Coordinates of C-alpha atoms in Angstrom, one line a residue:
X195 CA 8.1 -21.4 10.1
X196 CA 11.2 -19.0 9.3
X197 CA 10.4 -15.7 10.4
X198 CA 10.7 -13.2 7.3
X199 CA 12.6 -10.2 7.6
X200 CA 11.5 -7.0 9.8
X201 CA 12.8 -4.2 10.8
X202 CA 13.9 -3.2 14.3
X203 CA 15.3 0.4 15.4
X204 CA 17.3 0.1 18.2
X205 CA 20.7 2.1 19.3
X206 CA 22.7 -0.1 17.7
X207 CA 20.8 -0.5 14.6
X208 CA 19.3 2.8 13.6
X209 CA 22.5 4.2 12.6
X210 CA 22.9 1.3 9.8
X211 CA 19.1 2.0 8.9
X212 CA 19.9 6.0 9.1
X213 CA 22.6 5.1 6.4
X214 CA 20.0 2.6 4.5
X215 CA 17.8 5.2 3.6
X216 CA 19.6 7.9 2.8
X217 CA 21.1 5.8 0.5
X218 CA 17.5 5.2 -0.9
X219 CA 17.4 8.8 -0.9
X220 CA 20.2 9.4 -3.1
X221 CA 19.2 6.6 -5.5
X222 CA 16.1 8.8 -6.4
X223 CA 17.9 11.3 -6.5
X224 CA 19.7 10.5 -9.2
X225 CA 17.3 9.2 -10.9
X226 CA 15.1 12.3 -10.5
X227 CA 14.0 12.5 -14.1
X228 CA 12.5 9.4 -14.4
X229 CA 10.7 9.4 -10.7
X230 CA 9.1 12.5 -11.6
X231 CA 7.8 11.9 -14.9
X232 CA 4.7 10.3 -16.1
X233 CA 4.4 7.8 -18.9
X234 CA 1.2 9.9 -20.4
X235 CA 3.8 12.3 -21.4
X236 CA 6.0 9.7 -23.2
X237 CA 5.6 11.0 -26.5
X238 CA 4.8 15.2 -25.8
X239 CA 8.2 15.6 -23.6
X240 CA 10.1 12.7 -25.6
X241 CA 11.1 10.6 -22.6
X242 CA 12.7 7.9 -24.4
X243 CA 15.2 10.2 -25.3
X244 CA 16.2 10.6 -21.2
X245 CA 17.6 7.7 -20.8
X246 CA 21.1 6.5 -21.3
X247 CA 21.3 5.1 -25.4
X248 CA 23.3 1.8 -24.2
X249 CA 20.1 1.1 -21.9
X250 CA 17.7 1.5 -24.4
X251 CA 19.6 -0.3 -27.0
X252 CA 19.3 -3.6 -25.0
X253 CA 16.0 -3.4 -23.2
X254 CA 13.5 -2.5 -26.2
X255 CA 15.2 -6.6 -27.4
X256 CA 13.3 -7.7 -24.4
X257 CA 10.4 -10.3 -24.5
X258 CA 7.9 -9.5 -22.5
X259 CA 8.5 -12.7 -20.1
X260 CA 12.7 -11.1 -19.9
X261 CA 10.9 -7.8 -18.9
X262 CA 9.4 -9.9 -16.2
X263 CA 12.5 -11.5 -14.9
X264 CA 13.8 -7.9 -15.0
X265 CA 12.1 -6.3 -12.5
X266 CA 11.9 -9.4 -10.4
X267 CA 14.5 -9.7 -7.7
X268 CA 16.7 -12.5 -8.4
X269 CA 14.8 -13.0 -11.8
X270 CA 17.3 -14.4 -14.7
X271 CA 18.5 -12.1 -17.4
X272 CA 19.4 -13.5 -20.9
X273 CA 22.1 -11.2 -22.2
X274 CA 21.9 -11.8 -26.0
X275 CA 24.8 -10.8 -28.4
X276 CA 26.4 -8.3 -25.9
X277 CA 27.0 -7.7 -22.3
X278 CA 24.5 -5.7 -20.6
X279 CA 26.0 -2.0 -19.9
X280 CA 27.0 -2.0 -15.9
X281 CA 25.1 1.0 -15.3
X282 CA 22.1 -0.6 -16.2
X283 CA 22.7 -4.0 -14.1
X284 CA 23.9 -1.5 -11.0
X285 CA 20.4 0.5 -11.2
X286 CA 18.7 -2.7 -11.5
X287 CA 20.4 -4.2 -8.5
X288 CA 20.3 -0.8 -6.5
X289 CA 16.7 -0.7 -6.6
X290 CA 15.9 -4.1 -5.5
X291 CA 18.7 -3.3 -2.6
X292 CA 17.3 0.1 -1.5
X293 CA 13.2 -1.9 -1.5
X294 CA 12.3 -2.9 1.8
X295 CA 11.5 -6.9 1.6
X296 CA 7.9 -7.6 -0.2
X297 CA 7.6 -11.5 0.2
X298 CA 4.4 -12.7 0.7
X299 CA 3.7 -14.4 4.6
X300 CA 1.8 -16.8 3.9
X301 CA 1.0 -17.5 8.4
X302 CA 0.2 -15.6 11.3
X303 CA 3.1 -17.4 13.0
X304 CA 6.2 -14.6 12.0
X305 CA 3.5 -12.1 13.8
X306 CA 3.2 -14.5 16.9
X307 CA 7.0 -14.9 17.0
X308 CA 7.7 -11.2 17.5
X309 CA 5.3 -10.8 19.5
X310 CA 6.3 -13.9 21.8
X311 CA 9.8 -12.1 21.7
X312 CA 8.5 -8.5 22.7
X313 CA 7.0 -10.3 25.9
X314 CA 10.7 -12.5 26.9
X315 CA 12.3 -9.2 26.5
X316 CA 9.7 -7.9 28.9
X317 CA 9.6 -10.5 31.5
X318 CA 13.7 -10.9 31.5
X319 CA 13.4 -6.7 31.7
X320 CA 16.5 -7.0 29.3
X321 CA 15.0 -4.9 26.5
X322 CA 17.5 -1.7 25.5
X323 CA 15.1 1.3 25.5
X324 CA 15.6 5.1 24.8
X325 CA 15.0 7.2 28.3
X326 CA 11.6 8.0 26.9
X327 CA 10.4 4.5 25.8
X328 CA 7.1 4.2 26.9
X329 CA 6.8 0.9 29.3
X330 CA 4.5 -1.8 27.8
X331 CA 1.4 -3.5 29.9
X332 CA 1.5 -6.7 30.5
X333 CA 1.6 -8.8 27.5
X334 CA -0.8 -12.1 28.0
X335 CA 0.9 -15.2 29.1
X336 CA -0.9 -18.0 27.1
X337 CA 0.6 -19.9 24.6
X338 CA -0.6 -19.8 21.4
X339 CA -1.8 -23.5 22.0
X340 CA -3.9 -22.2 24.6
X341 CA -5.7 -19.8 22.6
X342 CA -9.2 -20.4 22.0
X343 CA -10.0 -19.7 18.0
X344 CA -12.7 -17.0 19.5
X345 CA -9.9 -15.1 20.1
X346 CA -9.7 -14.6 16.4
X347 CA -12.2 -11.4 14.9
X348 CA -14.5 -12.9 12.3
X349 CA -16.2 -9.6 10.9
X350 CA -19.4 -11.2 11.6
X351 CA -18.9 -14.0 9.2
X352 CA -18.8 -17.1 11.4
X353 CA -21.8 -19.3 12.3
X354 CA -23.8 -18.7 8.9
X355 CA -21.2 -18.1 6.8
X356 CA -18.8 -20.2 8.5
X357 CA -21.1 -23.4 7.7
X358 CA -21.1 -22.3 3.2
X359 CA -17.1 -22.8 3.2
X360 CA -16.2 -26.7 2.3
X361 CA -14.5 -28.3 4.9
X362 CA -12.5 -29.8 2.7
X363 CA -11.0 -26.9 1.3
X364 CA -8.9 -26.2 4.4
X365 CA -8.0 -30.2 4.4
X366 CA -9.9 -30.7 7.9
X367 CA -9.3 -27.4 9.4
X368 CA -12.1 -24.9 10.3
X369 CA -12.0 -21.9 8.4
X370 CA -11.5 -19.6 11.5
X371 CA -8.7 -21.7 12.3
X372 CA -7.1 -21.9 9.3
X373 CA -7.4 -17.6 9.0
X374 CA -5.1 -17.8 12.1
X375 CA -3.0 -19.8 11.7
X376 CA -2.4 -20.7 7.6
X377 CA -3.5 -18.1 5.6
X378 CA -3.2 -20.0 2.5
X379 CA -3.4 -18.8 -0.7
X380 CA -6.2 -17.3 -3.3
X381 CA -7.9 -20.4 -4.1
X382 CA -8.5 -21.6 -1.4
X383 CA -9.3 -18.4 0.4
X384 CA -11.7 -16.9 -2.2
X385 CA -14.8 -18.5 -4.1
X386 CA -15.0 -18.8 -7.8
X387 CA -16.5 -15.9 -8.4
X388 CA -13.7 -14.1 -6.0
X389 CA -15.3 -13.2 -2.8
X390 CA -14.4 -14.6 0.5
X391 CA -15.4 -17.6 1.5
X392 CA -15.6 -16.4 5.5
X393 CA -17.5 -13.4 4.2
X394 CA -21.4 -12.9 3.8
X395 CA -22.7 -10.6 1.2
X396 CA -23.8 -8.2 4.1
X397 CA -20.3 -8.2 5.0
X398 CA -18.6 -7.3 2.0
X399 CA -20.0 -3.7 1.1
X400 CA -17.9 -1.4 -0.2
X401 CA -15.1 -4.6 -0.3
X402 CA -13.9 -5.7 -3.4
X403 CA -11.7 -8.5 -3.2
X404 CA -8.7 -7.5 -3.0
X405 CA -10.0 -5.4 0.9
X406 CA -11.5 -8.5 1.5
X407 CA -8.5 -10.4 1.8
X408 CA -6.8 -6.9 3.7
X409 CA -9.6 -6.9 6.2
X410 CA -9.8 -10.8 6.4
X411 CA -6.0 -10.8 7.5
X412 CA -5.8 -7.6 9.1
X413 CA -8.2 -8.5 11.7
X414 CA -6.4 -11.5 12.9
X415 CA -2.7 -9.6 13.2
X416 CA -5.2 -7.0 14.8
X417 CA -6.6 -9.4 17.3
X418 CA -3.3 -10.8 18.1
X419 CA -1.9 -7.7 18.7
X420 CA -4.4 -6.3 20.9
X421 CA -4.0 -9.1 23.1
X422 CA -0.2 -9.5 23.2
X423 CA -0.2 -5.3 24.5
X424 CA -3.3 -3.5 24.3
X425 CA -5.6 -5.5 26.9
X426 CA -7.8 -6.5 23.8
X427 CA -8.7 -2.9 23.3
X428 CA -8.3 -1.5 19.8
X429 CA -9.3 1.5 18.6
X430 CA -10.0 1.4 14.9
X431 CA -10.5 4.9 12.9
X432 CA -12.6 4.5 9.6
X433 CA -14.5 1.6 9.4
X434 CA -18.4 1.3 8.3
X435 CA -19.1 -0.3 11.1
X436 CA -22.4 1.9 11.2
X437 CA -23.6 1.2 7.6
X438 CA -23.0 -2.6 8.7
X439 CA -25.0 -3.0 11.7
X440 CA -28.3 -1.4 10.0
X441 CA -27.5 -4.2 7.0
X442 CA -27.5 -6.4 9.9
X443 CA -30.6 -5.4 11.4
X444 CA -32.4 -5.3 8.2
X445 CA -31.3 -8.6 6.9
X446 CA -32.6 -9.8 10.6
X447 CA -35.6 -8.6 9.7
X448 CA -35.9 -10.4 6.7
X449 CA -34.9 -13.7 7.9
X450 CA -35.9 -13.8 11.4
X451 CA -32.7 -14.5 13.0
X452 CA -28.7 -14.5 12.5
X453 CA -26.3 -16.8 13.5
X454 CA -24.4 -15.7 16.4
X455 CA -22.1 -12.4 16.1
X456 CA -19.1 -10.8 17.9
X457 CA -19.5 -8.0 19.9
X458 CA -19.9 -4.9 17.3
X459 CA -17.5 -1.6 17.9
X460 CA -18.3 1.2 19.9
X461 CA -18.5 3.8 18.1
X462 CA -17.5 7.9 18.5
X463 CA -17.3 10.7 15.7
X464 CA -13.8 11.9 16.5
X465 CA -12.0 14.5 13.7
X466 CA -8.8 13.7 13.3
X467 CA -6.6 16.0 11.4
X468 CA -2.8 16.9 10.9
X469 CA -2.9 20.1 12.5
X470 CA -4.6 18.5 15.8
X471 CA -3.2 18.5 19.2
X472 CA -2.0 15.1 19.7
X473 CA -3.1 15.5 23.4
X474 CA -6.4 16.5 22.4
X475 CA -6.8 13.0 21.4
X476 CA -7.4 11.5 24.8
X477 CA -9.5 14.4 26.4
X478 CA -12.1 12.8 23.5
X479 CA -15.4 11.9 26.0
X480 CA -15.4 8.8 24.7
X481 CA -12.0 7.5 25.0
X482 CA -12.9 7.7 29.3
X483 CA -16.3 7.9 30.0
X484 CA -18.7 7.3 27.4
X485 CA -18.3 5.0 25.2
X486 CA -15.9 2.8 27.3
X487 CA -16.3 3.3 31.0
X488 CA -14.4 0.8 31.9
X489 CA -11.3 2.1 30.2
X490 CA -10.4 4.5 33.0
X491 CA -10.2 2.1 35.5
X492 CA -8.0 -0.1 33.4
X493 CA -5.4 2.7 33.1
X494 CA -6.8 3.7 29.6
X495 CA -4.4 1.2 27.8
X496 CA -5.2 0.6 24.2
X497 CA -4.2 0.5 20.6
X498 CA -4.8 1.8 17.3
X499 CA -5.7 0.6 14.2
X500 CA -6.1 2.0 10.5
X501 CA -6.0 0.1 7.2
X502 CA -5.9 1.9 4.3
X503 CA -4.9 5.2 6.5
X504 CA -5.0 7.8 3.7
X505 CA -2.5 10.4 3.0
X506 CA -1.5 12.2 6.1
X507 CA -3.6 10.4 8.2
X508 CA -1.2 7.8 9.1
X509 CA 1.4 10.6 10.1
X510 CA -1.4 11.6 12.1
X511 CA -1.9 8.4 14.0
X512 CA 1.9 8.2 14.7
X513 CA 1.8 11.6 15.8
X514 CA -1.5 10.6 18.4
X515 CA 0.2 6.8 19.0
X516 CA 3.6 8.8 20.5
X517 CA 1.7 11.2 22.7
X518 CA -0.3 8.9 24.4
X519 CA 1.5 6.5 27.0
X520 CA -1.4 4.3 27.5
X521 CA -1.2 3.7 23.6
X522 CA 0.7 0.4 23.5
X523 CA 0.8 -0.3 20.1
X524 CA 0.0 0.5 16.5
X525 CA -1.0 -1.3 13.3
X526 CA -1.3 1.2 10.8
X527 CA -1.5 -0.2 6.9
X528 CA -0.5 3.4 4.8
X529 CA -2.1 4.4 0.9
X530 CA -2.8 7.0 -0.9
X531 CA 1.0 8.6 -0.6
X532 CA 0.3 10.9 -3.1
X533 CA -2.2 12.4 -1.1
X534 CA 0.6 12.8 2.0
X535 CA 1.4 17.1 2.2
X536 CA 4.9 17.7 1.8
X537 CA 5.7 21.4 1.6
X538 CA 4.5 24.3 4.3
X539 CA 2.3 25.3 1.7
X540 CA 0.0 22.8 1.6
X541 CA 0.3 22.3 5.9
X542 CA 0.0 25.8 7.2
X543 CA 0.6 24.3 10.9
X544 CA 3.8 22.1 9.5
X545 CA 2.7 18.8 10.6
X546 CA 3.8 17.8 7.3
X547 CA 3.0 13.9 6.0
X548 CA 6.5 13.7 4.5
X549 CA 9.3 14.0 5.9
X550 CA 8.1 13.3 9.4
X551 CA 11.6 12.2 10.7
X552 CA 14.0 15.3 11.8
X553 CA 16.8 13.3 9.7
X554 CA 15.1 12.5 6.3
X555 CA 14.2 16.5 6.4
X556 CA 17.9 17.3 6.6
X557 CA 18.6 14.4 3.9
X558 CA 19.6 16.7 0.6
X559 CA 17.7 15.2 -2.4
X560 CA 14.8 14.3 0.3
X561 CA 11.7 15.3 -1.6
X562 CA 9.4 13.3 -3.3
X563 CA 7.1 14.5 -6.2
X564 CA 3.9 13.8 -6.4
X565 CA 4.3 11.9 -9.2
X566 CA 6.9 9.8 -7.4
X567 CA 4.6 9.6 -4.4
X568 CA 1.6 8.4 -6.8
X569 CA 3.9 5.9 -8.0
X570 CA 4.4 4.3 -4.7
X571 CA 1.0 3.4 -5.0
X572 CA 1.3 0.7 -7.8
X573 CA 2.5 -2.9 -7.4
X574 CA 5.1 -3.9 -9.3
X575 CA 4.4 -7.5 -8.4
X576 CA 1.2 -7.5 -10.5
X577 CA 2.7 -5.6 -13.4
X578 CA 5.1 -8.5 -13.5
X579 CA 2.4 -10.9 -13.5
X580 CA 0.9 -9.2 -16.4
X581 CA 4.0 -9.0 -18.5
X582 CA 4.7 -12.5 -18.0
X583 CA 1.2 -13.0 -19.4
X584 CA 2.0 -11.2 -22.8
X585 CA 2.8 -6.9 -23.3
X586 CA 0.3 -6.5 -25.5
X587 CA -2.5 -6.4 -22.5
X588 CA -0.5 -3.4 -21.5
X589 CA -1.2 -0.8 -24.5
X590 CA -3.4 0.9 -23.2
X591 CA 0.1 3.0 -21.6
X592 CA 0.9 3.8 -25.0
X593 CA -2.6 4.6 -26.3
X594 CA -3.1 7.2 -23.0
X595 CA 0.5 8.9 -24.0
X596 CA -0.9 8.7 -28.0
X597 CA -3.9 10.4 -26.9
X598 CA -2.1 13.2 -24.3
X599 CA -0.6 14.3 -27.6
X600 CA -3.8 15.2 -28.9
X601 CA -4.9 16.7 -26.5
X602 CA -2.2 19.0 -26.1
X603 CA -2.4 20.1 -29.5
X604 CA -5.9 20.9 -29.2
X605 CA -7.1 21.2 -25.7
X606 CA -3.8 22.7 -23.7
X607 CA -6.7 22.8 -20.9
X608 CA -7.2 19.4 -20.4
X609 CA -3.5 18.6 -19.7
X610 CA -3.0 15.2 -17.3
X611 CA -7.5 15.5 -17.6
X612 CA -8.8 12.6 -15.4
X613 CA -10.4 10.3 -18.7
X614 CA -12.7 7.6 -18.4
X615 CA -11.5 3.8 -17.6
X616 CA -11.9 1.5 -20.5
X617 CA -12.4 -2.4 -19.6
X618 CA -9.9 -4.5 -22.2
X619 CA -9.0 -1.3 -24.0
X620 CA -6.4 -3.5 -25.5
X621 CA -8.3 -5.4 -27.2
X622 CA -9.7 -2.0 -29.2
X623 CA -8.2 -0.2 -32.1
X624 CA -7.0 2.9 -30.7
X625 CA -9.9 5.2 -32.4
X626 CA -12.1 3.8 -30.2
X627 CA -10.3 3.9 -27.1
X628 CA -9.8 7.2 -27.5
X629 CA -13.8 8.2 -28.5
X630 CA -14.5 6.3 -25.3
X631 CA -11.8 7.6 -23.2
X632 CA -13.1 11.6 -23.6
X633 CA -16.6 11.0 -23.2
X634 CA -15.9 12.7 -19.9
X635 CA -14.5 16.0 -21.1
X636 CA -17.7 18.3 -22.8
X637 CA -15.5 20.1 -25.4
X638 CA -13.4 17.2 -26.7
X639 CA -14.4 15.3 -30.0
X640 CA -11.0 14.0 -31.5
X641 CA -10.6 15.0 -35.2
X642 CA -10.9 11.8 -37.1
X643 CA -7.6 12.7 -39.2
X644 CA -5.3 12.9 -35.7
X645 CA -6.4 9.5 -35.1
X646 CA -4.8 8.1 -38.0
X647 CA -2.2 10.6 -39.0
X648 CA 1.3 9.5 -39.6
X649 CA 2.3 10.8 -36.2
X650 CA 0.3 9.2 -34.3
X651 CA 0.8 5.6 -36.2
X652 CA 4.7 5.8 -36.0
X653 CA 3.6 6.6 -31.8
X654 CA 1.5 3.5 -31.7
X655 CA 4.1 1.5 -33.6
X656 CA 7.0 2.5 -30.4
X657 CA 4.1 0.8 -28.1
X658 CA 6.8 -1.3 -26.6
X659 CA 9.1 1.2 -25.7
X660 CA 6.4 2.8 -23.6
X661 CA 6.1 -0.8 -21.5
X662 CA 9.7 -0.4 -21.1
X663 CA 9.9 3.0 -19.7
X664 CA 6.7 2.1 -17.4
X665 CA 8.7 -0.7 -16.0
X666 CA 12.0 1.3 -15.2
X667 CA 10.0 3.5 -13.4
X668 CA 7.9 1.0 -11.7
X669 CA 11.0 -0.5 -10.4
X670 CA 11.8 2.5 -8.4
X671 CA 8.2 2.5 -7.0
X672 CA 9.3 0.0 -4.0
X673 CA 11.9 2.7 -3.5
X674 CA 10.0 5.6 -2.8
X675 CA 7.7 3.2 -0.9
X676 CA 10.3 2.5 1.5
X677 CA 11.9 5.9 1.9
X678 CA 8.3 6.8 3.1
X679 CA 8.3 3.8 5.7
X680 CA 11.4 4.2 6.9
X681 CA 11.0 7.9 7.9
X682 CA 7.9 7.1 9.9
X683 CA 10.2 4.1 11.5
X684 CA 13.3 6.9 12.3
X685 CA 9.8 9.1 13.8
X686 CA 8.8 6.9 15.6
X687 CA 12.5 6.1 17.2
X688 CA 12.9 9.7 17.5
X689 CA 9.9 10.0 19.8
X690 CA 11.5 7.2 21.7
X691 CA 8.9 3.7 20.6

């Protein structure tokens, strides 16, 4: 299989990645007023009118499926009666430029090749480091046809749960196997009723699907990793690994006995925190003496691990990763960016989340709102998928901003108030989303006559013109989502990994 597309700081490469993202930078820069804005307030700041007329003029023509191809990369545009205004086409193209590469992998095997390359480069001792690289261990010499699939982490789910998936699913190929090597796609790696086939019920607390599949894959780049570098030592921060094993024990109760499980974690309560001294980090008891005694005499060498590390806590593991030379590697899978500090204000020590990289800081135009940081969070894949599907399943943007209106006129308080989730609120009229969506707030029950005024008909009749400002800004979201990455990257180069 091809490899996909990665990035890889070196001295002759950072410079052209330096350039990348400051060209990123600039981007949302420029485009400032619509990164920091939020679609709720479509209607009370009268956001429409921000953007350029000759933009407008063609996008509110689109179908919802043109919408689609809009903010796909490479996705067809119909241009109707006349040609699309260049400044539209260049933000459209500068965005998908300035978005690091989001293609699904559908195989372990572009992880195995990099790693496979990372150990040539050791054994010909031809890899170009910084003075202050930290050396690697030595990598395991099998071949990935020599691996045994009990290499592969199975969260506890083979043996029972191994046996309820039909073989015939994976076309001959044991479900372990086909984890590590074919990932394969939703159907065949979920049930119908969308939980993991490789999963038992006692596995999947506190999992919905979609971590499932994260975890599911996760642990098999974390396996291989571990072994390429790290000695088969990983050190994973946040799991419910406890809450698990008394499931476990109870559901052994109940049954009598359990198929066969993995070793469990070791566990240590460890508080990890921006402010910390990375060095503090490995004086922990446990990372020595008690819960691995063994580690000391194998020169400590580990790695870490984090999926879903929230806000500034994956700063905070690249901060601990680059002060610790027996730390050989890290797979760290970032969320929550809104959550990431960003001013001394809100980090009193100034181990900020963002910028972490000396050269993003000095980047003019550098900071990113919280808004813009929030956005980062969504998937613009999904909101493709959806538009494909038919706008009208995405009202309920315009019945939120409909809704903030009234609020502000009556309730200033309540501005941007958390309401409550409606299921299918697009299938409601919009009185009773909004009699259902401020259930949560004491001291709001919406006047029958704002619900049906004239200003708030001629808002819900502009519905599509809300979709359309949601997707402009959506298409930035890879954006800020990269500028993020790629300052931990230049960090991480600037700490010499």
């Amino acid at each position: 299989m091809v490899s996909r597309p990665s990035i890889h700081l070196s001295s002759t490469t950072v410079q052209t990645w330096m350039d990348y993202a400051r060209q990123a930078v600039t981007l949302l820069d420029i485009h400032r007023s619509v990164v920091d804005s939020y679609v709720l307030d479509f209607f009370s700041e009268d956001l429409w009118s921000r953007l350029n007329p000759k933009w407008t003029s063609v996008l509110e023509t689109l179908s919802p499926g043109d919408l689609a191809s809009f903010l796909q990369q490479g996705g067809s545009i119909k241009q109707k009666k006349s040609p699309w205004p260049l400044s539209l086409l260049a933000f459209r193209g500068a965005s998908h430029t300035f978005a690091l590469p989001r293609e699904a992998v559908s195989s372990v095997a572009p992880l195995l090749h990099y790693l496979r390359q990372q150990q040539q480069q050791q054994q010909a001792g031809n890899t170009t480091q910084p003075d202050n690289q930290r050396q690697p261990c030595d990598a395991e010499r099998k071949s990935e046809s020599e691996r045994s699939t009990d290499e592969v982490p199975r969260d506890g789910s083979n043996g029972a749960a191994a046996k309820d998936v039909d073989e015939s699913d994976f076309h001959g190929v044991s479900p372990v196997q086909q984890m590590s090597v074919s990932w394969g796609d939703t159907d065949s790696e979920l049930s119908a009723a969308g939980q993991h086939k490789l999963l038992q019920h006692v596995f999947r607390r506190h999992l919905k699907p979609k971590k499932q599949h994260e975890v599911a894959r996760l642990a098999v780049v974390a396996a291989r990793v571990a072994h390429a570098a790290c000695g088969g030592v990983m050190v994973d921060v946040g799991k419910f690994d406890g809450q698990l094993e008394k499931a476990v024990e109870k559901m052994a109760g109940r049954q009598g006995r359990l198929p066969p499980l993995p070793p469990g974690p070791r566990h240590a309560a460890c508080h990890l925190h921006p402010a910390m001294d990375p060095h503090a980090f490995t004086k922990v008891p446990w990372v020595i003496t008690e819960v691995w005694p063994d580690l000391k005499s194998r020169g400590e060498v580990c790695g870490l691990l984090g999926l879903h590390t929230c806000g500034d806590l994956a700063p905070t593991l690249l901060r601990i990763f680059t002060s610790m030379p027996a730390c050989r590697a890290l797979v760290s899978v970032g969320c929550c960016y809104m959550k990431l500090s960003t001013s001394r204000e809100e980090e009193e020590e100034g181990n900020l989340g963002y910028p972490v990289s000396g050269f993003v800081r000095l980047l003019p135009g550098h900071a990113l709102s919280y808004e813009a940081r929030e956005m980062a969070c969504h998937a613009i894949e999904m909101y493709a998928t959806r538009l494909a599907l038919g706008a009208e399943n995405l009202k309920v943007h315009c019945y939120r901003a409909c809704l903030e209106v009234i609020l502000m006129r009556h309730w200033p308080h309540h501005y941007h108030a958390g309401l409550r989730s409606i299921k299918n609120a697009h299938l409601m009229d919009f009185a009773s989303y909004a009699k259902q969506a401020v259930t949560r707030l004491d001291d709001v029950l919406v006047p029958e006559a704002d619900l049906t005024s004239a200003q708030t008909l001629r808002n819900l009749a502009r519905w599509k013109q809300v979709v359309v400002y949601y997707s402009l800004r959506l298409l930035l979201a890879p954006v800020v989502e990269t500028v993020v990455l790629l300052d931990r990257l230049l960090f991480l180069y600037d700490k010499g990994a």
